[in-house]
XYZ file of C-alpha atoms in Angstrom:
513
model
C -33.837 -15.209 -38.124
C -31.935 -12.221 -38.248
C -32.638 -11.113 -34.797
C -30.340 -13.923 -33.598
C -27.689 -12.517 -35.718
C -28.189 -9.290 -34.104
C -28.117 -10.960 -30.369
C -24.615 -12.837 -31.486
C -22.954 -9.852 -32.974
C -23.869 -7.305 -30.021
C -22.647 -10.184 -27.612
C -19.374 -10.238 -29.813
C -18.531 -7.054 -29.557
C -18.982 -6.800 -25.909
C -16.794 -9.564 -25.116
C -14.466 -9.678 -27.948
C -11.659 -7.858 -25.679
C -12.338 -10.348 -22.991
C -9.897 -13.509 -22.825
C -13.141 -15.507 -22.345
C -14.192 -14.762 -26.358
C -12.011 -17.660 -27.194
C -14.356 -19.873 -25.173
C -17.571 -18.162 -26.624
C -16.051 -18.882 -30.136
C -15.530 -22.645 -29.000
C -18.802 -23.206 -27.636
C -20.641 -21.398 -30.681
C -18.535 -23.827 -33.133
C -19.735 -26.915 -31.063
C -23.187 -25.703 -30.971
C -23.722 -25.174 -34.776
C -21.191 -27.571 -36.240
C -20.180 -30.758 -34.479
C -23.479 -31.056 -32.193
C -25.922 -31.383 -34.823
C -23.759 -33.684 -36.619
C -23.468 -35.970 -33.512
C -27.457 -35.521 -32.864
C -27.982 -36.613 -36.698
C -25.645 -39.754 -36.487
C -27.548 -40.856 -33.150
C -31.067 -39.877 -34.775
C -31.891 -37.526 -31.861
C -33.066 -34.950 -34.399
C -35.157 -37.148 -36.650
C -38.193 -36.653 -34.202
C -40.012 -34.002 -36.082
C -40.126 -32.345 -39.233
C -37.988 -29.038 -37.882
C -35.147 -31.398 -36.814
C -35.625 -33.714 -39.960
C -34.998 -30.440 -42.104
C -31.868 -29.643 -40.378
C -30.781 -33.254 -40.804
C -31.161 -33.194 -44.333
C -29.509 -29.633 -44.596
C -26.703 -31.491 -42.805
C -26.850 -34.819 -44.921
C -26.369 -32.939 -48.185
C -23.533 -31.024 -46.818
C -25.744 -27.427 -47.020
C -24.240 -26.064 -43.661
C -25.035 -22.501 -44.371
C -28.595 -23.280 -44.792
C -28.485 -25.583 -41.811
C -27.077 -22.468 -39.954
C -29.787 -20.419 -40.976
C -32.186 -22.679 -39.347
C -34.466 -21.540 -36.829
C -33.587 -24.428 -34.721
C -29.855 -24.223 -35.199
C -30.436 -20.357 -34.019
C -32.294 -21.087 -31.188
C -29.552 -23.436 -29.811
C -27.168 -20.773 -30.899
C -28.787 -18.169 -28.842
C -29.078 -20.522 -25.698
C -25.349 -21.277 -26.082
C -24.805 -17.563 -26.049
C -26.853 -16.820 -22.676
C -25.217 -19.542 -21.260
C -21.842 -18.061 -21.811
C -22.822 -14.704 -21.001
C -24.343 -15.786 -17.615
C -20.665 -17.075 -16.908
C -18.529 -14.171 -18.048
C -17.899 -11.392 -16.058
C -18.435 -7.863 -17.171
C -15.449 -6.671 -18.936
C -13.265 -3.884 -17.432
C -14.096 -1.411 -20.019
C -16.586 1.434 -20.271
C -18.814 2.027 -22.962
C -16.563 4.536 -24.552
C -13.958 2.037 -25.049
C -12.048 3.052 -21.823
C -9.895 0.834 -20.017
C -9.388 0.003 -15.995
C -6.155 0.043 -14.447
C -4.815 -0.532 -11.097
C -1.532 0.013 -9.287
C -1.225 -1.137 -5.993
C 1.601 -0.698 -3.567
C 2.636 -1.784 -0.141
C 5.719 0.375 0.370
C 7.007 -1.437 3.620
C 9.371 -4.489 4.376
C 9.737 -6.801 7.586
C 7.759 -8.899 9.160
C 6.057 -6.374 11.836
C 4.706 -4.241 8.894
C 2.376 -7.507 7.473
C -0.904 -5.479 7.358
C 0.492 -3.244 4.691
C 1.094 -6.626 2.388
C -1.943 -7.966 3.470
C -3.958 -5.280 2.463
C -2.875 -5.154 -1.220
C -3.176 -8.697 -1.378
C -6.610 -7.860 -0.318
C -6.996 -5.076 -3.143
C -5.534 -7.394 -5.697
C -8.324 -9.603 -5.141
C -11.127 -7.115 -5.256
C -9.860 -5.438 -8.397
C -9.547 -8.924 -9.787
C -12.684 -10.187 -8.820
C -14.352 -7.338 -10.444
C -12.884 -7.973 -13.973
C -9.481 -6.044 -14.361
C -7.297 -8.614 -16.075
C -4.111 -8.967 -14.691
C -2.245 -7.169 -17.487
C -3.796 -4.167 -16.383
C -3.319 -4.769 -12.509
C 0.494 -3.743 -11.231
C 1.389 -5.098 -7.818
C 4.269 -3.722 -6.227
C 5.493 -5.116 -2.861
C 8.900 -6.181 -1.142
C 7.217 -10.085 -0.541
C 8.853 -10.746 2.349
C 5.923 -11.742 4.755
C 4.282 -14.875 3.079
C 7.155 -17.404 3.644
C 8.927 -15.375 6.222
C 10.472 -17.233 9.305
C 8.173 -15.330 11.647
C 5.004 -16.231 10.085
C 3.600 -19.568 11.460
C 1.568 -20.459 8.536
C 3.975 -20.225 5.445
C 2.450 -19.080 2.386
C -0.483 -17.930 3.983
C -1.448 -14.111 4.400
C -4.890 -12.988 6.036
C -6.262 -9.398 6.300
C -9.099 -10.056 8.774
C -9.408 -12.249 11.767
C -10.202 -15.846 10.315
C -10.078 -14.670 6.910
C -9.180 -16.398 3.756
C -5.509 -16.668 2.315
C -5.247 -13.392 0.268
C -1.460 -14.566 -0.821
C -2.188 -16.656 -3.688
C -2.164 -15.582 -7.171
C -1.262 -12.183 -6.512
C 1.354 -11.139 -9.117
C 4.810 -10.094 -8.310
C 5.472 -7.697 -10.712
C 8.204 -5.443 -8.644
C 9.593 -7.126 -5.488
C 12.403 -6.728 -2.771
C 14.964 -3.991 -4.161
C 12.749 -3.019 -7.054
C 10.396 -1.504 -4.522
C 11.571 2.202 -5.112
C 9.867 5.440 -5.588
C 11.791 6.299 -8.913
C 10.118 2.770 -10.342
C 6.832 3.681 -9.048
C 7.139 6.935 -10.846
C 7.617 5.406 -13.946
C 5.319 2.749 -13.593
C 2.510 5.470 -13.007
C 3.790 7.273 -15.727
C 3.825 4.347 -18.504
C 7.634 5.138 -18.703
C 8.373 1.312 -19.670
C 11.860 2.314 -20.805
C 12.441 4.391 -17.601
C 11.577 1.040 -15.893
C 14.417 -0.925 -18.062
C 17.024 1.873 -17.493
C 16.608 1.841 -13.581
C 16.209 -1.956 -13.412
C 18.107 -3.503 -16.227
C 14.713 -5.346 -17.285
C 11.435 -4.822 -18.596
C 8.476 -4.246 -16.518
C 4.701 -3.706 -16.395
C 3.851 0.131 -16.579
C 0.447 1.722 -16.761
C 0.238 2.283 -20.649
C -3.021 3.872 -20.443
C -4.706 6.499 -22.687
C -7.303 9.577 -22.369
C -10.240 7.316 -22.335
C -8.967 5.397 -19.314
C -9.286 5.194 -15.801
C -6.808 4.360 -13.480
C -7.048 3.546 -9.444
C -4.092 3.696 -7.422
C -3.856 2.070 -3.583
C -0.561 2.547 -1.547
C -0.425 1.182 2.076
C 2.760 2.059 3.904
C 4.444 4.212 6.213
C 4.569 8.433 5.790
C 5.321 11.456 7.125
C 4.636 15.045 6.617
C 4.966 15.200 2.177
C 6.351 11.966 2.138
C 5.408 7.925 1.653
C 8.143 5.800 2.528
C 9.541 2.955 0.256
C 12.254 0.255 1.963
C 15.252 2.903 1.258
C 13.836 5.654 -0.090
C 11.270 8.613 -0.056
C 8.306 9.616 -2.483
C 8.042 13.392 -1.896
C 4.803 15.338 -2.521
C 6.089 17.399 -4.920
C 7.234 14.503 -7.099
C 3.764 12.889 -7.129
C 2.447 16.141 -8.309
C 4.717 16.752 -10.855
C 3.903 13.088 -12.317
C -0.175 13.718 -12.138
C 0.374 16.952 -13.989
C 2.822 15.464 -16.634
C 0.132 12.499 -17.025
C -2.778 15.219 -17.364
C -0.722 17.020 -19.962
C -0.007 13.917 -22.242
C -3.761 12.960 -21.605
C -2.642 9.427 -20.469
C -6.339 8.719 -18.191
C -9.682 10.371 -18.207
C -10.021 10.085 -14.556
C -7.964 8.747 -11.387
C -8.534 7.778 -8.125
C -6.140 7.520 -5.172
C -6.599 5.670 -1.813
C -3.489 6.024 0.382
C -3.186 4.480 3.712
C 0.030 6.143 5.608
C 0.749 8.075 8.645
C -0.183 12.217 7.767
C -1.120 10.915 4.150
C -3.352 13.827 3.819
C -0.128 16.066 3.718
C 0.363 14.469 0.073
C -2.550 16.175 -1.122
C -3.486 18.888 1.071
C -3.010 22.714 -0.462
C -2.543 20.991 -4.253
C -5.238 23.325 -5.453
C -4.480 22.363 -9.338
C -5.657 18.807 -8.325
C -9.150 19.496 -8.810
C -8.664 20.622 -12.124
C -6.739 17.627 -13.003
C -9.558 15.270 -12.963
C -8.155 13.307 -9.906
C -9.977 12.428 -6.800
C -8.083 10.934 -3.739
C -9.073 9.642 -0.218
C -6.542 9.057 2.801
C -6.567 7.416 5.918
C -5.456 10.528 7.979
C -5.273 14.288 7.611
C -2.055 15.873 7.562
C -0.949 16.168 11.096
C -1.962 12.621 12.351
C -1.068 8.929 12.166
C -3.057 6.414 10.473
C -3.882 3.011 12.449
C -3.035 -0.605 12.622
C -5.698 -3.203 13.641
C -6.795 -6.663 13.894
C -3.862 -8.072 16.230
C -3.131 -11.473 16.313
C -1.604 -13.138 18.644
C -0.863 -16.351 17.018
C 0.760 -14.581 14.388
C 2.187 -11.875 16.351
C 1.385 -8.889 14.078
C -1.283 -6.825 12.759
C -3.557 -8.077 9.968
C -4.966 -4.606 8.640
C -4.993 -0.867 8.789
C -8.155 0.603 9.819
C -8.727 2.716 6.985
C -7.739 -0.164 4.500
C -9.838 -2.576 5.950
C -12.921 -0.438 5.843
C -12.916 0.574 2.644
C -12.421 -2.999 1.339
C -14.860 -4.779 3.479
C -17.343 -2.217 2.269
C -16.212 -3.504 -1.424
C -16.365 -7.075 -0.348
C -20.153 -6.044 0.810
C -21.569 -4.050 -1.564
C -22.728 -3.702 -5.433
C -20.098 -1.433 -6.904
C -22.079 -0.583 -9.402
C -24.644 0.831 -7.180
C -22.275 2.595 -4.598
C -20.528 5.783 -5.344
C -17.078 6.822 -4.637
C -18.853 9.285 -2.361
C -20.809 6.694 -0.576
C -17.985 4.469 0.142
C -16.142 7.661 1.215
C -18.749 8.399 3.973
C -19.017 4.835 4.989
C -15.286 4.701 5.594
C -15.025 7.741 7.108
C -17.781 7.247 9.567
C -16.022 3.671 10.353
C -12.527 4.723 10.902
C -13.001 6.661 14.201
C -9.240 6.779 15.007
C -8.333 8.976 12.485
C -9.827 11.629 10.195
C -10.423 10.250 6.544
C -9.941 12.960 3.715
C -10.987 13.564 0.312
C -9.198 15.845 -2.093
C -9.143 16.891 -5.545
C -11.985 17.161 -8.158
C -15.144 15.987 -5.733
C -16.954 15.303 -8.880
C -15.415 12.312 -9.578
C -16.553 10.920 -5.943
C -20.399 10.965 -7.699
C -19.130 8.305 -9.945
C -19.546 4.539 -9.227
C -16.701 2.546 -7.414
C -17.209 0.105 -10.231
C -15.630 2.767 -12.583
C -12.695 2.429 -10.773
C -12.555 -1.229 -9.219
C -13.874 -2.884 -12.081
C -17.429 -3.474 -13.258
C -17.569 -7.167 -12.875
C -20.615 -8.308 -10.841
C -18.886 -11.271 -9.339
C -18.423 -11.666 -5.944
C -15.484 -10.720 -4.212
C -12.993 -13.559 -2.347
C -14.490 -12.143 0.870
C -17.857 -11.729 0.651
C -20.325 -15.012 1.118
C -23.680 -14.860 2.870
C -22.514 -17.476 5.895
C -19.373 -15.696 6.565
C -19.634 -13.862 10.062
C -18.894 -10.042 10.010
C -15.306 -9.794 10.899
C -15.059 -7.181 14.332
C -14.957 -3.680 13.719
C -11.532 -2.483 13.041
C -11.085 -0.143 15.465
C -11.713 -2.216 18.674
C -7.993 -2.942 18.974
C -6.597 -0.061 16.578
C -3.240 1.226 17.417
C -1.304 4.334 16.204
C 1.235 3.070 13.310
C 4.347 4.255 14.956
C 3.049 2.044 18.294
C 2.675 -0.764 16.164
C 6.390 -2.352 16.813
C 5.856 -1.649 20.685
C 2.561 -3.543 20.772
C 3.824 -6.274 18.755
C 6.730 -7.008 21.413
C 4.733 -6.573 24.404
C 2.587 -9.331 22.504
C 5.628 -11.626 22.169
C 6.418 -10.838 26.023
C 3.138 -11.692 27.368
C 3.279 -15.350 24.870
C 6.528 -16.407 25.989
C 9.062 -17.429 28.737
C 12.568 -17.699 29.918
C 15.342 -16.616 27.593
C 12.914 -16.086 24.721
C 10.806 -13.555 27.295
C 14.174 -11.838 28.169
C 15.279 -11.361 24.496
C 11.813 -9.580 23.905
C 12.179 -7.580 26.767
C 15.679 -6.237 25.701
C 14.169 -5.637 22.282
C 11.224 -3.411 23.787
C 13.826 -1.506 25.624
C 16.010 -0.947 22.690
C 13.040 0.228 21.159
C 12.363 2.722 23.794
C 15.577 3.940 23.448
C 15.553 4.364 20.092
C 12.181 6.553 20.173
C 14.125 8.653 22.943
C 17.269 9.210 20.987
C 15.192 10.015 17.823
C 13.335 12.863 19.558
C 16.650 14.221 20.800
C 18.238 14.280 17.411
C 15.416 16.719 16.374
C 15.081 18.433 19.400
C 18.710 19.239 19.067
C 18.315 20.757 15.537
C 15.678 23.093 16.910
C 18.132 24.253 19.600
C 20.773 24.828 16.789
C 18.587 27.415 14.435
C 16.210 28.822 17.296
C 15.841 27.364 21.063
C 15.029 24.171 22.045
C 12.069 25.291 24.320
C 10.440 25.668 21.300
C 10.529 21.994 20.042
C 6.960 21.103 21.075
C 5.918 24.237 19.066
C 7.533 23.034 15.943
C 5.940 19.327 16.239
C 2.286 20.874 16.735
C 2.589 23.391 14.520
C 0.072 23.109 11.763
C 1.845 21.961 8.537
C 1.473 24.289 5.519
C 3.762 23.661 2.488
C 5.298 26.223 0.056
C 5.667 25.506 -3.369
C 9.239 25.265 -2.601
C 10.130 22.176 -1.342
C 13.881 22.121 -1.724
C 14.713 23.186 1.630
C 12.481 20.102 3.368
C 13.539 17.798 0.702
C 17.191 18.280 1.333
C 16.795 18.386 5.064
C 15.499 14.533 4.988
C 17.837 13.418 2.573
C 20.856 15.016 4.857
C 19.059 13.038 7.734
C 19.172 9.879 6.104
C 22.414 10.187 4.924
C 24.170 11.386 7.685
C 22.510 9.531 10.368
C 21.889 6.206 9.018
C 21.438 4.763 12.642
C 18.166 6.568 12.834
C 16.969 4.108 9.661
C 14.360 6.748 9.046
C 12.667 4.815 6.541
C 11.947 2.020 9.171
C 11.640 4.157 11.842
C 7.798 5.505 12.238
C 8.291 7.403 15.237
C 10.984 9.368 13.842
C 9.093 9.568 10.241
C 6.445 11.694 12.657
C 8.985 13.983 13.803
C 9.856 15.273 10.155
C 7.356 17.733 10.705
C 9.855 19.680 12.817
C 12.052 20.117 9.752
C 9.063 20.816 7.594
C 7.747 23.436 10.038
C 11.571 24.944 10.395
C 11.805 25.544 6.477
C 8.523 27.078 6.308
C 9.215 29.598 9.510
C 11.822 31.636 7.461
C 14.798 30.234 8.511
C 17.320 29.915 5.656
C 17.465 26.595 4.235
C 21.593 26.671 4.420
C 21.242 27.217 8.257
C 18.599 24.311 8.727
C 21.091 21.929 6.415
C 24.282 23.090 8.970
C 22.097 22.015 11.962
C 21.229 18.676 10.687
C 24.930 17.993 9.863
C 26.112 19.319 13.189
C 23.868 17.041 15.044
C 24.063 14.270 13.338
C 28.060 14.407 14.187
C 27.442 13.976 17.483
C 24.225 12.239 18.251
C 24.439 8.672 19.553
C 21.738 7.337 17.340
C 23.781 8.411 14.519
C 26.505 6.427 15.264
């Protein structure tokens, strides 16, 4: 009889941190107490000696004796096996470490539909693989599902004919709370810092030295920056946060999946990263854009991003306990032909199973069912991120008539003018500090950030402050031209001279009015 006690104890120890342990306790109670009593009353246990023995124990209130009876224990063991079959494997490691996920869609506006679609899909993957909501933190503006431009209110899809990924997604930080300083406080577990900024309490990553953290970011980017609705997250800020977390033993390993233009620039030349137990993959190298995909002529937008769609469709397909991060990286790298998917940091972490970061439950994800047709390859209609707005307007023009069509044509002309004026701004800055003929040189020059980030950061902040008309955080074309400022700063041109040039051009440029 003791072997059944061992089975029960082992199961309870492995499941006790799961919310489903209460379900197990209830079923156990019914099996070993109420069920035998009801069976006794209806004489269903009086057909053989074994059941009569249990019945006699129950009649005389010898509950402990009845509990130890082989028949009762066998029923209890059967109960355990049934509950175990229904319960997902808990999102914890054998050493007691827990899994955390921080999912961020940094953009706003309906034309950036794809970023929130990516993050909603990512939520369902980590949730279905066993990470509980209390350890999943979602940051997104939440202006897509019920946007007036969305012909299907409350519906967000991430692939053609895909399921609605919006329901159930936590809204931990939305609207104006979507800020880089809040992101850093959440990542580093600074609950007091979040409350000081927002005036309310919010979820943060309260991780320890045995925990594993998965961070997924989908948005626009530029050289050494990831973009939030009104502010930038700078490369050096992210590095400092990671170093602080490592010093404070806030994780065992951490993995970043970053979808953004020039996202490789956030981790390139960060040599210390390989000693900080961090592994990162990015949608693009430091010098190129990422690509949107799955144009939808009904919704008039793009449903996903090539890199994000590829890693998530792989996660939907594969057994994450058997696939390593390296395996997934190679799949995504081979499938993403529109940009160069990169890996950085401690590459030994890539040999670990994907389940160590996305959750270790073996339950199927929201997307994958055997009967579902495979979605089309995302690169078939992929578009560089800075051209997505243009493609959306061209979709609207082709599907409209009369005054509405003329309105969209005017919007397209304004977009082209904005691109022209953005380029003129940066070309004028080059002319102020060097020579206008060197503009293409500073655009195409390979990017190499030094340790001193102050020149570049101040140049970007001045551009945002003095040229609000450029709307830099919402202008993906201008974001790509920030490499001009970065390369000027890395060319031994005095920082003060660059800043004066930015101020001078901003005072005259039409786009800054």
